[in-house]
Amino acid sequence: MKKLIMLTLIIGLSLSFVVAQEIGVVDIQRVFDASKEAQEAQEVFQKETQEMQQQMKSKYDELLKLQKELKEQSAFLSEEEVKKKRQELMQKQQRFNSMREQMMQKSEQRRSELLKPVMEKIKAIVSNISKEKNLKMVVTKEAVIYNDSNFEITDIVIERLNRK
């Protein structure tokens, strides 16, 4: 009976070792950070984002100016005029908030558009490496708590991505 249990344990451990050897780990963030193409896309994104931020800043400054004017003029205006100006200010704030949300969505969409070609190349490279190393599964480093460096394919992915 003891021999049967030992044999079962040995077989189970050896099978888990075989399965473990068929897994690769890639650090996508490190790949993006080291990729020339991803860095170029990020620079384009930063430039476009700066332009959007400047537009938003001018709109925000406009709102602050209106707020200040209302505060300064409220002593000289009738209640009805103050109420009208407050409503006007609130509408502009709502439009500003809506515009800000749209710009954030547009910004994120643009970032995805710029990085999509890089991600496609990374997927193709990982697929090729998987076939070469006979890997059954490749997981991102973010999904792994611990891995032995033997499972790492990040450096290979970076080297091949920058070679193209």
CSV table of C-alpha atoms in Angstrom, one decimal:
chain,number,residue,atom,x,y,z
A,1,MET,CA,0.0,0.0,0.0
A,2,LYS,CA,2.8,2.4,0.9
A,3,LYS,CA,4.6,1.6,-2.4
A,4,LEU,CA,1.4,2.4,-4.3
A,5,ILE,CA,1.0,5.8,-2.5
A,6,MET,CA,4.7,6.6,-3.2
A,7,LEU,CA,4.4,5.6,-6.8
A,8,THR,CA,1.3,7.8,-7.2
A,9,LEU,CA,3.1,10.8,-5.6
A,10,ILE,CA,6.1,10.3,-7.8
A,11,ILE,CA,4.0,10.1,-11.0
A,12,GLY,CA,1.9,13.1,-9.9
A,13,LEU,CA,5.0,15.2,-9.2
A,14,SER,CA,6.7,14.2,-12.4
A,15,LEU,CA,3.6,15.0,-14.4
A,16,SER,CA,3.2,18.4,-12.8
A,17,PHE,CA,6.9,19.1,-13.6
A,18,VAL,CA,6.3,18.1,-17.2
A,19,VAL,CA,3.3,20.4,-17.4
A,20,ALA,CA,5.2,23.2,-15.7
A,21,GLN,CA,7.9,23.0,-18.3
A,22,GLU,CA,5.4,23.8,-21.0
A,23,ILE,CA,4.5,27.2,-19.6
A,24,GLY,CA,6.2,30.5,-20.5
A,25,VAL,CA,6.0,33.9,-18.7
A,26,VAL,CA,6.3,37.3,-20.4
A,27,ASP,CA,6.4,40.7,-18.7
A,28,ILE,CA,4.3,42.7,-21.1
A,29,GLN,CA,5.0,46.0,-19.4
A,30,ARG,CA,8.8,45.4,-19.7
A,31,VAL,CA,8.3,44.5,-23.3
A,32,PHE,CA,6.5,47.8,-24.0
A,33,ASP,CA,9.1,49.8,-22.0
A,34,ALA,CA,11.9,48.3,-24.0
A,35,SER,CA,10.2,48.3,-27.4
A,36,LYS,CA,11.4,51.1,-29.8
A,37,GLU,CA,8.1,51.0,-31.6
A,38,ALA,CA,6.1,51.2,-28.4
A,39,GLN,CA,8.2,54.1,-27.3
A,40,GLU,CA,7.6,55.9,-30.5
A,41,ALA,CA,3.8,55.3,-30.2
A,42,GLN,CA,3.9,56.6,-26.6
A,43,GLU,CA,5.7,59.8,-27.7
A,44,VAL,CA,3.0,60.4,-30.4
A,45,PHE,CA,0.4,59.8,-27.7
A,46,GLN,CA,2.1,62.1,-25.3
A,47,LYS,CA,2.2,64.9,-27.9
A,48,GLU,CA,-1.5,64.5,-28.8
A,49,THR,CA,-2.4,64.3,-25.1
A,50,GLN,CA,-0.6,67.5,-24.4
A,51,GLU,CA,-2.6,69.3,-27.1
A,52,MET,CA,-5.8,68.0,-25.5
A,53,GLN,CA,-4.7,69.1,-22.1
A,54,GLN,CA,-3.9,72.6,-23.3
A,55,GLN,CA,-7.4,72.8,-24.8
A,56,MET,CA,-8.9,71.6,-21.5
A,57,LYS,CA,-6.8,74.1,-19.5
A,58,SER,CA,-8.0,77.0,-21.6
A,59,LYS,CA,-11.6,75.9,-21.0
A,60,TYR,CA,-11.0,75.5,-17.3
A,61,ASP,CA,-9.3,78.9,-17.1
A,62,GLU,CA,-12.4,80.3,-18.8
A,63,LEU,CA,-14.6,78.7,-16.1
A,64,LEU,CA,-12.5,80.1,-13.3
A,65,LYS,CA,-12.7,83.6,-14.9
A,66,LEU,CA,-16.4,83.4,-15.1
A,67,GLN,CA,-16.6,82.2,-11.5
A,68,LYS,CA,-14.4,85.1,-10.3
A,69,GLU,CA,-16.5,87.6,-12.3
A,70,LEU,CA,-19.7,86.3,-10.8
A,71,LYS,CA,-18.3,86.5,-7.3
A,72,GLU,CA,-17.1,90.1,-7.9
A,73,GLN,CA,-20.3,91.3,-9.6
A,74,SER,CA,-22.8,89.5,-7.4
A,75,ALA,CA,-22.9,92.5,-5.0
A,76,PHE,CA,-23.9,94.8,-7.8
A,77,LEU,CA,-26.4,92.6,-9.6
A,78,SER,CA,-30.0,91.8,-8.8
A,79,GLU,CA,-30.9,88.4,-7.4
A,80,GLU,CA,-32.4,87.4,-10.7
A,81,GLU,CA,-29.2,88.3,-12.7
A,82,VAL,CA,-27.1,86.5,-10.1
A,83,LYS,CA,-29.3,83.4,-10.5
A,84,LYS,CA,-29.1,83.6,-14.3
A,85,LYS,CA,-25.3,83.9,-14.2
A,86,ARG,CA,-25.0,81.0,-11.8
A,87,GLN,CA,-27.2,78.8,-14.1
A,88,GLU,CA,-25.1,79.9,-17.0
A,89,LEU,CA,-21.9,79.0,-15.1
A,90,MET,CA,-23.3,75.6,-14.1
A,91,GLN,CA,-24.2,74.8,-17.7
A,92,LYS,CA,-20.7,75.7,-18.8
A,93,GLN,CA,-19.3,73.5,-16.0
A,94,GLN,CA,-21.5,70.6,-17.1
A,95,ARG,CA,-20.3,71.1,-20.7
A,96,PHE,CA,-16.7,71.2,-19.5
A,97,ASN,CA,-17.1,68.0,-17.5
A,98,SER,CA,-18.8,66.3,-20.5
A,99,MET,CA,-16.0,67.5,-22.8
A,100,ARG,CA,-13.4,66.3,-20.3
A,101,GLU,CA,-14.9,62.8,-20.2
A,102,GLN,CA,-15.1,62.7,-24.0
A,103,MET,CA,-11.5,63.7,-24.3
A,104,MET,CA,-10.4,61.0,-21.8
A,105,GLN,CA,-12.3,58.4,-23.7
A,106,LYS,CA,-10.9,59.6,-27.0
A,107,SER,CA,-7.4,59.7,-25.5
A,108,GLU,CA,-7.7,56.1,-24.2
A,109,GLN,CA,-9.0,55.0,-27.6
A,110,ARG,CA,-6.2,56.7,-29.4
A,111,ARG,CA,-3.6,55.1,-27.1
A,112,SER,CA,-5.1,51.7,-27.9
A,113,GLU,CA,-5.0,52.5,-31.6
A,114,LEU,CA,-1.3,53.5,-31.4
A,115,LEU,CA,-0.3,50.4,-29.4
A,116,LYS,CA,-2.4,47.9,-31.2
A,117,PRO,CA,0.1,47.2,-34.0
A,118,VAL,CA,2.8,46.7,-31.3
A,119,MET,CA,0.6,44.3,-29.4
A,120,GLU,CA,-0.2,42.3,-32.6
A,121,LYS,CA,3.6,41.9,-33.2
A,122,ILE,CA,4.1,40.9,-29.6
A,123,LYS,CA,1.4,38.2,-29.9
A,124,ALA,CA,2.9,36.9,-33.1
A,125,ILE,CA,6.4,36.8,-31.6
A,126,VAL,CA,5.1,35.0,-28.4
A,127,SER,CA,3.3,32.5,-30.7
A,128,ASN,CA,6.5,31.8,-32.6
A,129,ILE,CA,8.5,31.4,-29.4
A,130,SER,CA,5.8,29.1,-28.0
A,131,LYS,CA,6.1,26.8,-31.0
A,132,GLU,CA,9.9,26.8,-30.9
A,133,LYS,CA,10.0,26.0,-27.2
A,134,ASN,CA,7.0,23.7,-27.4
A,135,LEU,CA,5.1,25.8,-24.8
A,136,LYS,CA,1.5,25.0,-24.3
A,137,MET,CA,0.7,28.2,-22.5
A,138,VAL,CA,2.2,31.7,-22.0
A,139,VAL,CA,1.0,33.9,-19.2
A,140,THR,CA,1.7,37.5,-18.3
A,141,LYS,CA,4.0,38.2,-15.4
A,142,GLU,CA,1.2,40.2,-13.8
A,143,ALA,CA,-0.9,37.0,-13.5
A,144,VAL,CA,2.0,35.1,-11.7
A,145,ILE,CA,3.0,35.4,-8.1
A,146,TYR,CA,6.3,33.6,-8.6
A,147,ASN,CA,8.1,32.0,-11.4
A,148,ASP,CA,11.5,30.5,-12.0
A,149,SER,CA,13.6,32.4,-14.5
A,150,ASN,CA,13.6,29.3,-16.7
A,151,PHE,CA,10.0,30.1,-17.6
A,152,GLU,CA,10.8,33.7,-18.7
A,153,ILE,CA,10.7,34.6,-22.4
A,154,THR,CA,10.5,38.3,-22.0
A,155,ASP,CA,14.1,39.0,-23.1
A,156,ILE,CA,13.6,36.9,-26.2
A,157,VAL,CA,10.4,38.8,-27.0
A,158,ILE,CA,12.1,42.1,-26.6
A,159,GLU,CA,15.1,41.1,-28.7
A,160,ARG,CA,12.9,39.9,-31.6
A,161,LEU,CA,10.5,42.8,-31.4
A,162,ASN,CA,13.3,45.4,-31.7
A,163,ARG,CA,14.9,43.3,-34.5
A,164,LYS,CA,11.9,43.8,-36.8
